[in-house]
Short mmCIF file of C-alpha atoms and ligand atoms in Angstrom, two decimals:
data_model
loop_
_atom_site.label_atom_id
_atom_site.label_comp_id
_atom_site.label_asym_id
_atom_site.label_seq_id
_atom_site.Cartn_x
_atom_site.Cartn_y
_atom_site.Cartn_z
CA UNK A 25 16.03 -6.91 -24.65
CA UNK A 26 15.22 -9.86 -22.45
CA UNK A 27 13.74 -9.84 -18.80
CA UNK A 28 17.21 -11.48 -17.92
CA UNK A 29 18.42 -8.41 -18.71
CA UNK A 30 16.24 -6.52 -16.63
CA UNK A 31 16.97 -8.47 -13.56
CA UNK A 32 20.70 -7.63 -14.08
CA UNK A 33 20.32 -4.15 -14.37
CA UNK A 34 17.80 -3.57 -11.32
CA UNK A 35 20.76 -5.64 -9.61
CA UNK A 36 23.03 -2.65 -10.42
CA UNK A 37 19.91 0.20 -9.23
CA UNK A 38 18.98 -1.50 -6.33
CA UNK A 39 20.07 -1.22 -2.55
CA UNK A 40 21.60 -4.97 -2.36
CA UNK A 41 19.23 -5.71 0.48
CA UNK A 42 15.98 -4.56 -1.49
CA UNK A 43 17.46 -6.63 -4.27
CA UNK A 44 17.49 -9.45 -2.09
CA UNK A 45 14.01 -8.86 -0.60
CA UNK A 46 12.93 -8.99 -4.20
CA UNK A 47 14.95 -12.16 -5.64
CA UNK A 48 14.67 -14.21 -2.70
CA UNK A 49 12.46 -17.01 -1.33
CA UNK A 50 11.84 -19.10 1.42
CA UNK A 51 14.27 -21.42 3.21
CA UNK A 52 16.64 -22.96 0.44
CA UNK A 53 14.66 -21.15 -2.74
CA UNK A 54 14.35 -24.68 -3.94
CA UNK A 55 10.97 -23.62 -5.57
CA UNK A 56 11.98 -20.33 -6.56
CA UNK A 57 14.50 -22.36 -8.54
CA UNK A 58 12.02 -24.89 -9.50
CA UNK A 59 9.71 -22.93 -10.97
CA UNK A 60 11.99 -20.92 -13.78
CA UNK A 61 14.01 -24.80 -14.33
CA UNK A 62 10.02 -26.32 -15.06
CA UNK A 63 9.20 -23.91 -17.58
CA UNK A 64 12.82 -24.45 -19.22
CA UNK A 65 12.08 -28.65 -19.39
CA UNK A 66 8.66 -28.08 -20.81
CA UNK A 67 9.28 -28.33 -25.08
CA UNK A 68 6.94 -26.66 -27.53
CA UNK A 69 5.66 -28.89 -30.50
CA UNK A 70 4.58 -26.50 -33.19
CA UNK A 71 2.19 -27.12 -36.21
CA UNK A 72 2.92 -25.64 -39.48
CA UNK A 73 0.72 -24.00 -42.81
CA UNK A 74 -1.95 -23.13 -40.38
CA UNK A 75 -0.80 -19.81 -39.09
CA UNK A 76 -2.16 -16.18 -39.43
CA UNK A 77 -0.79 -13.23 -39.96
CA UNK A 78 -3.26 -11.31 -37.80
CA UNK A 79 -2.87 -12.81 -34.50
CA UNK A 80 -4.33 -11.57 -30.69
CA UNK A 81 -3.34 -11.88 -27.58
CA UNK A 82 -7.04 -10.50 -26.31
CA UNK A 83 -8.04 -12.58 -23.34
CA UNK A 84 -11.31 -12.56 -20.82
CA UNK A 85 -10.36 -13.54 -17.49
CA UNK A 86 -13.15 -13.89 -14.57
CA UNK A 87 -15.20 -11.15 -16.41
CA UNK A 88 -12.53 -8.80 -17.39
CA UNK A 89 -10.97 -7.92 -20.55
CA UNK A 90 -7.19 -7.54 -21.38
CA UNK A 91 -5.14 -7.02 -24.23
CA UNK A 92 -2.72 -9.36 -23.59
CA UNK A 93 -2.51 -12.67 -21.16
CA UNK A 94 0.18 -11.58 -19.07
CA UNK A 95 -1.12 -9.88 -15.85
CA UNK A 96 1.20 -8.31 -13.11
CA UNK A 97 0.73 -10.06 -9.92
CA UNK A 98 0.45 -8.08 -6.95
CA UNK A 99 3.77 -7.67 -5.28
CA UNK A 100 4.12 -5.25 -2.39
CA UNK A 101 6.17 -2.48 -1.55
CA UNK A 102 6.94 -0.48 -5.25
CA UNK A 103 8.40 2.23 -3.94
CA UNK A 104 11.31 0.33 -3.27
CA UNK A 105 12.01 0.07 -6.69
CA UNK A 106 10.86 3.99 -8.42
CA UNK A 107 9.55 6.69 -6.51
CA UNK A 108 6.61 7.01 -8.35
CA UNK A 109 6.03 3.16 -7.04
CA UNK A 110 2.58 1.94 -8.37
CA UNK A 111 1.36 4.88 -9.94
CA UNK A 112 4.22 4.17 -12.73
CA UNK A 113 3.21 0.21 -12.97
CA UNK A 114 -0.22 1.21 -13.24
CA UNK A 115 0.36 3.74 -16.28
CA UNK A 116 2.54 1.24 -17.96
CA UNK A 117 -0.04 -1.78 -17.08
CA UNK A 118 -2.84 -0.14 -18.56
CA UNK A 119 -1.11 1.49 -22.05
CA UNK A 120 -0.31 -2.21 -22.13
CA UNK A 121 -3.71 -2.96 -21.56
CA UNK A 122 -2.71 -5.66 -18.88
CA UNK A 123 -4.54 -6.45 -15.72
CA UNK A 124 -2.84 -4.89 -12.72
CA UNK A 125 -3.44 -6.64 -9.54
CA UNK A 126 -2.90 -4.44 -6.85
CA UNK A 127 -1.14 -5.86 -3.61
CA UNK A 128 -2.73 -5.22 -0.07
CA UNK A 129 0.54 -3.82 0.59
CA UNK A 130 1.33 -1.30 -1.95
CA UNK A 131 3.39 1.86 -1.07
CA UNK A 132 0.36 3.83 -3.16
CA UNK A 133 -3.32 3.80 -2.22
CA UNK A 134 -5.99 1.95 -4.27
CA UNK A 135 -7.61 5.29 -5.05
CA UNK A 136 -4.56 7.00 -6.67
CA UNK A 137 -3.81 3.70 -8.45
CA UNK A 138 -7.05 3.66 -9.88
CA UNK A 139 -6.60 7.06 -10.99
CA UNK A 140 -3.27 6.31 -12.55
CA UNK A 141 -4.77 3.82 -14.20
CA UNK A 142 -7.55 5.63 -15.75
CA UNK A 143 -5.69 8.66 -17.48
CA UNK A 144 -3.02 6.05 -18.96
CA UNK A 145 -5.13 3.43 -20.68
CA UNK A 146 -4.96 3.52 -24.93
CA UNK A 147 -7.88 4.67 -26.43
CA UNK A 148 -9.61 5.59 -23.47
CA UNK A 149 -10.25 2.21 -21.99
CA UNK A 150 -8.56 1.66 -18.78
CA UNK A 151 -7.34 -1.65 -18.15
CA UNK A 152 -9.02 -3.67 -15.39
CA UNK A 153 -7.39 -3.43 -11.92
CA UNK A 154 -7.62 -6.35 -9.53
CA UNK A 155 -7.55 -6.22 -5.88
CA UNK A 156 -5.92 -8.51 -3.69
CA UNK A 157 -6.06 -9.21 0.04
CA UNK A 158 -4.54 -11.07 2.98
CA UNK A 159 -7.91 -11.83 5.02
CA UNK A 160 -7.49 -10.49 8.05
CA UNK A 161 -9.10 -11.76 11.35
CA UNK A 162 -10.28 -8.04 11.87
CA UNK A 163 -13.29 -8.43 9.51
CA UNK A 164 -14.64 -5.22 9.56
CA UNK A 165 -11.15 -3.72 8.96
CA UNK A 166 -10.97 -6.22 5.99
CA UNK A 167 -14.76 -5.09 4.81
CA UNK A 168 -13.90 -1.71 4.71
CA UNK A 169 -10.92 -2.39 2.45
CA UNK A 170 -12.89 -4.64 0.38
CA UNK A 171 -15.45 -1.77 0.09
CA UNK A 172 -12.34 0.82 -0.86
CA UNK A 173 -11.21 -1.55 -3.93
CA UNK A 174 -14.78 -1.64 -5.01
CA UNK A 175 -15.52 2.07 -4.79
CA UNK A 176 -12.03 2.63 -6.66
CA UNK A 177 -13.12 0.90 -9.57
CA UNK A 178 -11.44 -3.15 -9.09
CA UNK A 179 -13.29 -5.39 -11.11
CA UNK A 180 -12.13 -8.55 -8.87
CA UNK A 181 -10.79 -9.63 -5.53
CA UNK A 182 -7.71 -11.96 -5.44
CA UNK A 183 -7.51 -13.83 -1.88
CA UNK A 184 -3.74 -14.81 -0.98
CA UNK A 185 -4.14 -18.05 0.81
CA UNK A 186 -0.71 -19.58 1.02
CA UNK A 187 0.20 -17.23 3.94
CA UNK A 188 -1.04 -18.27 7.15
CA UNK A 189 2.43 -17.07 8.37
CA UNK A 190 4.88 -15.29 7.06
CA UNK A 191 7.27 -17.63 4.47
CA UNK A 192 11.08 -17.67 5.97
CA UNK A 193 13.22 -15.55 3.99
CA UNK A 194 16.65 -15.86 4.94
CA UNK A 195 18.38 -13.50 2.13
CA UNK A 196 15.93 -11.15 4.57
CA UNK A 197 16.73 -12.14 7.94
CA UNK A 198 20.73 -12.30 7.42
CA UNK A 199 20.06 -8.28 6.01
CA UNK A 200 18.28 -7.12 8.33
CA UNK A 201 15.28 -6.08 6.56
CA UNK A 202 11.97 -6.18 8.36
CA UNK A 203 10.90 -3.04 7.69
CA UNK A 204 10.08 -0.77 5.23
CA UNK A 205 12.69 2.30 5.28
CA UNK A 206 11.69 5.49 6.87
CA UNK A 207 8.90 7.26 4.55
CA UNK A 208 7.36 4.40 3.32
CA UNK A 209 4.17 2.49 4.70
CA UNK A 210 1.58 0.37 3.81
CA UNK A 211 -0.89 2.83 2.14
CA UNK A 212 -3.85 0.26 2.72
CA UNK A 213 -2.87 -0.12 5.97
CA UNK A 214 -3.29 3.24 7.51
CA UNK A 215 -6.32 3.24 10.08
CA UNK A 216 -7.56 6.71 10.05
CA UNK A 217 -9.79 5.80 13.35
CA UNK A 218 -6.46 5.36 15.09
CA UNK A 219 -4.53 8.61 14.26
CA UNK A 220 -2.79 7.72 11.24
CA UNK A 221 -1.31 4.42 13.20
CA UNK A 222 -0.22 1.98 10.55
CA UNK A 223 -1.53 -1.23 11.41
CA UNK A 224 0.61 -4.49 10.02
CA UNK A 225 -0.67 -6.89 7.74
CA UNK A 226 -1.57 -9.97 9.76
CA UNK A 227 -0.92 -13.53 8.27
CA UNK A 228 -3.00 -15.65 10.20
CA UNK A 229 -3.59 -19.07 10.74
CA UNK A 230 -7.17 -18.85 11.94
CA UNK A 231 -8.13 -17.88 8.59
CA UNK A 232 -10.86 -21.15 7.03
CA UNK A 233 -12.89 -21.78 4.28
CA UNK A 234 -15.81 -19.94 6.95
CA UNK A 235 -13.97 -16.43 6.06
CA UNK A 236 -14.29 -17.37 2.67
CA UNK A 237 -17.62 -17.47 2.66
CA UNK A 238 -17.81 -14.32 5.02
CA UNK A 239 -16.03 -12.74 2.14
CA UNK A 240 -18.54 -14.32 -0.64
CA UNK A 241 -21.25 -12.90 1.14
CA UNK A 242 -20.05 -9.03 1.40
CA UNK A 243 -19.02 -9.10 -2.24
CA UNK A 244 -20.32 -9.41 -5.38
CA UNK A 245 -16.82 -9.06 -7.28
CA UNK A 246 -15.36 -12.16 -9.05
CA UNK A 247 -13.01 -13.77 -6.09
CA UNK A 248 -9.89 -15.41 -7.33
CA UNK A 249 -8.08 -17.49 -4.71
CA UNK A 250 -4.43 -17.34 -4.90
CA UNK A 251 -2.31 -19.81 -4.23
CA UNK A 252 -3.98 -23.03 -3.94
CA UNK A 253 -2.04 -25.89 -4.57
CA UNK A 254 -3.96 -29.09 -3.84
CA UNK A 255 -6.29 -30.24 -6.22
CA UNK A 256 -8.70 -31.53 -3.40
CA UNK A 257 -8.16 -27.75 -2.14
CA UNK A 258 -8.92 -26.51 -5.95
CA UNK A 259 -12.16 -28.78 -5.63
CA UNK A 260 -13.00 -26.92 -2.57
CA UNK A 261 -12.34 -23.34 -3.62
CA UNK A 262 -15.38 -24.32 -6.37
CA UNK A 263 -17.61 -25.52 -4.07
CA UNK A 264 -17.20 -22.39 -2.23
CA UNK A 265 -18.03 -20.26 -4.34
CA UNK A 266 -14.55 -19.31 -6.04
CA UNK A 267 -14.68 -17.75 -9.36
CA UNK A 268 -11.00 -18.53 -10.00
CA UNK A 269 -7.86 -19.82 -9.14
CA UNK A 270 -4.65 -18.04 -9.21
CA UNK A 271 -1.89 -21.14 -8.95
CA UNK A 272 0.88 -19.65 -7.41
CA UNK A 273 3.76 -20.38 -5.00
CA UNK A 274 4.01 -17.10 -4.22
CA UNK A 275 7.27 -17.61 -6.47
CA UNK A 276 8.67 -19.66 -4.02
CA UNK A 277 8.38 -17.34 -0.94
CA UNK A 278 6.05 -19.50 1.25
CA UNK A 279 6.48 -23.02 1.92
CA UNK A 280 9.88 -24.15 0.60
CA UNK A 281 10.22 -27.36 -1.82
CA UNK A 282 6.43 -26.98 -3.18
CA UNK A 283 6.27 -27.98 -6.88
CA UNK A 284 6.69 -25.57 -9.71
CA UNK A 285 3.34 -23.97 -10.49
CA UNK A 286 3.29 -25.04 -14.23
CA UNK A 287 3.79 -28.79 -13.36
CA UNK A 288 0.63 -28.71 -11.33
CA UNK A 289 -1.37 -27.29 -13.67
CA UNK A 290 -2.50 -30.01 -15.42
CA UNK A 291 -3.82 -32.12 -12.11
CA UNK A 292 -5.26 -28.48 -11.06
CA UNK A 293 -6.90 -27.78 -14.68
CA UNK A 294 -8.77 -31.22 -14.02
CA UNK A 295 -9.80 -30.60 -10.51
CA UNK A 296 -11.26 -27.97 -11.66
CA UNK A 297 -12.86 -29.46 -14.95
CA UNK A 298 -13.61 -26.04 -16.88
CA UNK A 299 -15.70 -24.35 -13.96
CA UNK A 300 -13.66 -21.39 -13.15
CA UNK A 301 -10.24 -20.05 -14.81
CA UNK A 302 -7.15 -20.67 -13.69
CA UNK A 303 -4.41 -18.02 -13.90
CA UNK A 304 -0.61 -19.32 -13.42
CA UNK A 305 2.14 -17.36 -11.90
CA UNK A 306 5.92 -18.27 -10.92
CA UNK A 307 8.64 -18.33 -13.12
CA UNK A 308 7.11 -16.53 -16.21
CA UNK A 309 10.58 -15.41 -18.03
CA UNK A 310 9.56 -15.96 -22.25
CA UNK A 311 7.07 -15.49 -24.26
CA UNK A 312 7.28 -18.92 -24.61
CA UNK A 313 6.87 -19.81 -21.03
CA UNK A 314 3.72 -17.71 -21.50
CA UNK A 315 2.92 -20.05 -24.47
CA UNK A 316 3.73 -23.06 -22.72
CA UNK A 317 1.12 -22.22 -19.64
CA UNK A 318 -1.70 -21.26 -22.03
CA UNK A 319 -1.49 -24.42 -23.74
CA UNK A 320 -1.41 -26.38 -20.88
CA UNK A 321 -4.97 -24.56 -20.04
CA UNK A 322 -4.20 -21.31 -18.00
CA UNK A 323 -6.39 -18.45 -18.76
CA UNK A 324 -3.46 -16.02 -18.27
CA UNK A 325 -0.09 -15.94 -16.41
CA UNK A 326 0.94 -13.74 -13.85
CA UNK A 327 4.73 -12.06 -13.66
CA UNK A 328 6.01 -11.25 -9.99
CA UNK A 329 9.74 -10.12 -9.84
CA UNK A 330 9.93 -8.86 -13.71
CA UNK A 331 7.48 -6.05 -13.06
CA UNK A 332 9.57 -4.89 -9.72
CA UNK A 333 13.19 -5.69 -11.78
CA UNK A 334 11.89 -3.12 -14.80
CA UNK A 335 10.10 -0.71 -12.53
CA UNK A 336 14.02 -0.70 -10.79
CA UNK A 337 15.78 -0.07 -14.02
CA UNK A 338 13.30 2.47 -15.45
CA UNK A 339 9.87 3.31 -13.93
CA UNK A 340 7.37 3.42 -15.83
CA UNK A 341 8.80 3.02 -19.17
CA UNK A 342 10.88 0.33 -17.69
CA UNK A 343 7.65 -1.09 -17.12
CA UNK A 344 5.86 -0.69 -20.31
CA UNK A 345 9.14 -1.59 -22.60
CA UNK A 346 8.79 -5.17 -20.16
CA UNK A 347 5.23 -5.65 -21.38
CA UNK A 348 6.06 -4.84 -24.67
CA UNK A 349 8.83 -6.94 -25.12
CA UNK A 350 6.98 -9.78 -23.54
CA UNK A 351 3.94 -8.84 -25.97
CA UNK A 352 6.92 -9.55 -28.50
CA UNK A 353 7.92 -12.71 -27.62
CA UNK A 354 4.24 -13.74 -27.26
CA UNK A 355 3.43 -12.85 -30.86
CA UNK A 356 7.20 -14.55 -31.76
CA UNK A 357 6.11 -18.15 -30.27
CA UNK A 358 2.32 -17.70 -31.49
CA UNK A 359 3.06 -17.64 -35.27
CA UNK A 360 5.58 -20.35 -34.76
CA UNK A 361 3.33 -22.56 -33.32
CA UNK A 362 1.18 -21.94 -36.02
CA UNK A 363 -1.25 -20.22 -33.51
CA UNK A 364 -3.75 -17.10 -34.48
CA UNK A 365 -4.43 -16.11 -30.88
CA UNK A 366 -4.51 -17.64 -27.50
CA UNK A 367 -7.35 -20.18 -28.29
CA UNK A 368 -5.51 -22.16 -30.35
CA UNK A 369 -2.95 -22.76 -27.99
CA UNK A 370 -3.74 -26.82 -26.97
CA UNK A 371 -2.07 -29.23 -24.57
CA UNK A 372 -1.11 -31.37 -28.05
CA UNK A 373 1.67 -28.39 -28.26
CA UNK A 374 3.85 -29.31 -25.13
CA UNK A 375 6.14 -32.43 -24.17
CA UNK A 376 7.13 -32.81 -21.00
CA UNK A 377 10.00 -34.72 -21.09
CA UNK A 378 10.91 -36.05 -17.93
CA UNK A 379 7.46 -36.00 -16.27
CA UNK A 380 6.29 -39.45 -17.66
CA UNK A 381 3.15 -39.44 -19.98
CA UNK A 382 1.50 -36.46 -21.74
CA UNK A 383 -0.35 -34.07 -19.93
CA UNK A 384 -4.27 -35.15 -19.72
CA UNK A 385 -6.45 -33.32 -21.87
CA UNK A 386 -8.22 -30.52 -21.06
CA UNK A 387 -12.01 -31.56 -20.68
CA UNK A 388 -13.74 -30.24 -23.64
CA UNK A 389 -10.76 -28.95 -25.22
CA UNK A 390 -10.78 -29.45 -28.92
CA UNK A 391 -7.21 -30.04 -30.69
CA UNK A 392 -8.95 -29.34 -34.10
CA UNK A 393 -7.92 -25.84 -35.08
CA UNK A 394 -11.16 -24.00 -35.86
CA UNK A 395 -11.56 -23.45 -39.39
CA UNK A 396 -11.15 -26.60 -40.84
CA UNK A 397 -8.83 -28.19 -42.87
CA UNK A 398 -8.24 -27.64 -46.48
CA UNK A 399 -8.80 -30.84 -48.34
C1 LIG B 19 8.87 -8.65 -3.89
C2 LIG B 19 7.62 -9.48 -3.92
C3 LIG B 19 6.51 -9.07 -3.21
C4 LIG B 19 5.35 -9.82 -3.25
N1 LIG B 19 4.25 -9.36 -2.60
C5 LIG B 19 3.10 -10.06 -2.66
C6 LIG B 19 1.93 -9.59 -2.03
O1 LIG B 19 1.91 -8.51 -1.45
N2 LIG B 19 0.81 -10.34 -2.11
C7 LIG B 19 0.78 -11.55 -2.77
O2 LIG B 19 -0.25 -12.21 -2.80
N3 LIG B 19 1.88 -12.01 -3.40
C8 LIG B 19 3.02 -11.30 -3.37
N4 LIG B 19 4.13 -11.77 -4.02
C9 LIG B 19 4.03 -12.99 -4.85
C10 LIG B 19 3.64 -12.64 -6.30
O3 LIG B 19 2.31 -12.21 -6.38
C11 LIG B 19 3.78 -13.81 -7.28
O4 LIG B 19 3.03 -14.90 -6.80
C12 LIG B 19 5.21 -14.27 -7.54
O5 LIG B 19 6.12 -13.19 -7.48
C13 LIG B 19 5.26 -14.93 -8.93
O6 LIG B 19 6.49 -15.43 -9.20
P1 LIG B 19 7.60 -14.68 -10.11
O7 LIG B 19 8.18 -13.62 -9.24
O8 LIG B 19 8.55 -15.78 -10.40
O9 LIG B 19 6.95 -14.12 -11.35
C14 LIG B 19 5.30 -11.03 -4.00
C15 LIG B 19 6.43 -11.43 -4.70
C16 LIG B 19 7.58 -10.68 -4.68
C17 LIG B 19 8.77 -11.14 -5.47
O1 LIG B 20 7.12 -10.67 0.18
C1 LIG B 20 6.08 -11.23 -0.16
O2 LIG B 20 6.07 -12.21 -0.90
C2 LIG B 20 4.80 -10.73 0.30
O3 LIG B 20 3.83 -11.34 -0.04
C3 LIG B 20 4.65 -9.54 1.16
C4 LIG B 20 3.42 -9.32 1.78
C5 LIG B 20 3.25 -8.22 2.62
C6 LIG B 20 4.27 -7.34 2.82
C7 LIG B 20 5.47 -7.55 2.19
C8 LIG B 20 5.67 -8.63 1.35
#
């Protein structure tokens, strides 16, 4: 019923150490902690007599359409979790009609993704597929991947940037795991010039803003930067050409004792003063959580360790019964907010309790529901 209850029943399915690979974080998991504990000290303020009883969850994000504002983040390695891997999350992501973003290192190619994708999407519209990629200082390795999303269909690029190394994860290192097992790879990263050697994703520190603009220049996809954290870094990502932000922690799995995503939103929302979206991910449990990050001016929120947990407990339909319930709760803490749909979800609708004053407003944003008021 509840993505709690998915977690405990992929803990159950799961080899303990791939369990661990999945829950864990870097050093002390202070921020995988802190990220779940922000959303629960947010509070909702609802209105009241101003609801609908049609309401959407439609949402444009950087050009593409979804059905609902929860988009699965890329996490690697799916196969750990359903044999099928990401050919099941991408059937179940696009009957949803959720963006999928695809991770550099899925156990499934791009191509077959794609093609999931496409024969599973309700009423013959496939939901959009993101790519995303660890630059790698091997630019014509990382051009011809670039070139492969494209080609497959992707409608946008997400660059992870909060990886010039590899985050510490302990749960990890104490297990043993460093490795996928025997018969599973890296689909993106077999180099067919080399035999069939599988190459490993580098995380590397001589990546700059320069290979950012390398990458603006090859591409004419939307390029979402993921995992900015600094708003003088937000201001930045603009200038270069960004065409969104995807604030992330990388639920915690980087650097250790960052803040929770959804208490930098507001600082990040103003850095960025309306000129690109920005999608939140880290901690996304509730439909209200979901509620709670709209309001405060995301565009959509990503889930990380929910899609793997349901994908665990059943595959696909696992998958799709996650979305749905989400889509649920959603709808749940829409019309009790008094809410017809995403855009009437304002800052005015969240306390934050312990965090001192009010969040700023949103520049431009317009607490007047639209419609008027009946006098
Ligand atoms: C098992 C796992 C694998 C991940 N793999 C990737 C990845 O390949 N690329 C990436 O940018 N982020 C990756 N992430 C981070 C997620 O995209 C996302 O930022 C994070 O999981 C969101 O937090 P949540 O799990 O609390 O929802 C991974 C996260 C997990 C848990
Ligand atoms: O574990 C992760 O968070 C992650 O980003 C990743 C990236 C490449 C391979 C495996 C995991």
């Amino acid at each position: 019923m509840t993505v709690q209850d998915f977690e405990t029943a992929a803990r159950t399915r799961l080899d303990p150490v791939h369990a661990d690979f999945i829950a864990g974080g870097a050093g002390d998991e202070i921020t995988v902690r802190a990220n779940e504990e922000a959303f629960r000290r947010l509070r909702l303020l609802p209105r009241v007599l101003r609801g609908s009883a049609v309401r959407t969850q439609e949402v444009t994000v950087a050009g593409s359409r979804a059905r609902t504002p929860v988009l699965l983040s890329p996490t690697a390695f799916h196969k750990l979790c359903d044999e099928e891997g990401e050919l099941a999350t991408a059937r179940a992501a696009a009957a949803a009609g959720a963006i999928m973003i695809v991770s550099m290192a899925s156990t499934v190619a791009v191509e077959d993704i794609a093609e999931a994708a496409r024969g599973a999407g309700a009423d013959g519209a496939p939901a959009p597929l993101w790519f995303q990629l660890y630059l790698q200082p091997d630019l014509e390795f990382t051009e011809a991947l670039v070139r492969r999303a494209t080609d497959a269909g992707c409608t946008a690029l997400v660059v992870t940037v909060d990886s010039p190394v590899r985050g510490a994860h302990e749960r990890d290192l104490r297990n043993g795991f460093l490795d996928l097992p025997d018969g599973l790879r890296c689909a993106h990263m077999v180099d067919p010039h080399e035999g069939g050697r599988v190459r490993s994703i580098a995380m590397s520190p001589e990546i700059s803003w320069a290979h950012l603009d390398w990458l603006r220049g090859i591409t004419s996809l939307p390029i979402l930067l993921k995992g900015v954290l600094h708003p003088e870094d937000a201001r930045l990502a603009v200038r270069h050409g960004a065409d969104g932000l995807l604030l992330s922690n990388h639920g915690g799995r980087q650097l250790d004792t960052v803040p929770a995503t959804v208490e930098l939103l507001p600082e990040i929302r103003a850095a960025v003063a309306g000129r690109v979206p920005v999608v939140l991910d880290g901690g996304v449990r509730r439909g209200t959580d979901v509620v709670k990050a709209l309001a405060l001016g995301a565009s959509a929120v990503g889930i990380g360790r929910p899609v793997m947990w349901a994908l665990a407990e059943g595959g696909e339909k696992g998958v799709r019964r996650l979305l749905e319930l989400l889509r649920e709760e959603v709808d749940q803490a829409l019309a009790l907010c008094g809410a017809c749909g995403v855009q009437d979800l304002t800052p005015d609708l969240v306390r934050a309790p312990a965090w001192g004053p009010p969040p700023l407003p949103l520049p431009g944003a317009d607490t007047a529901r639209p419609g008027g008021v009946v006098s």
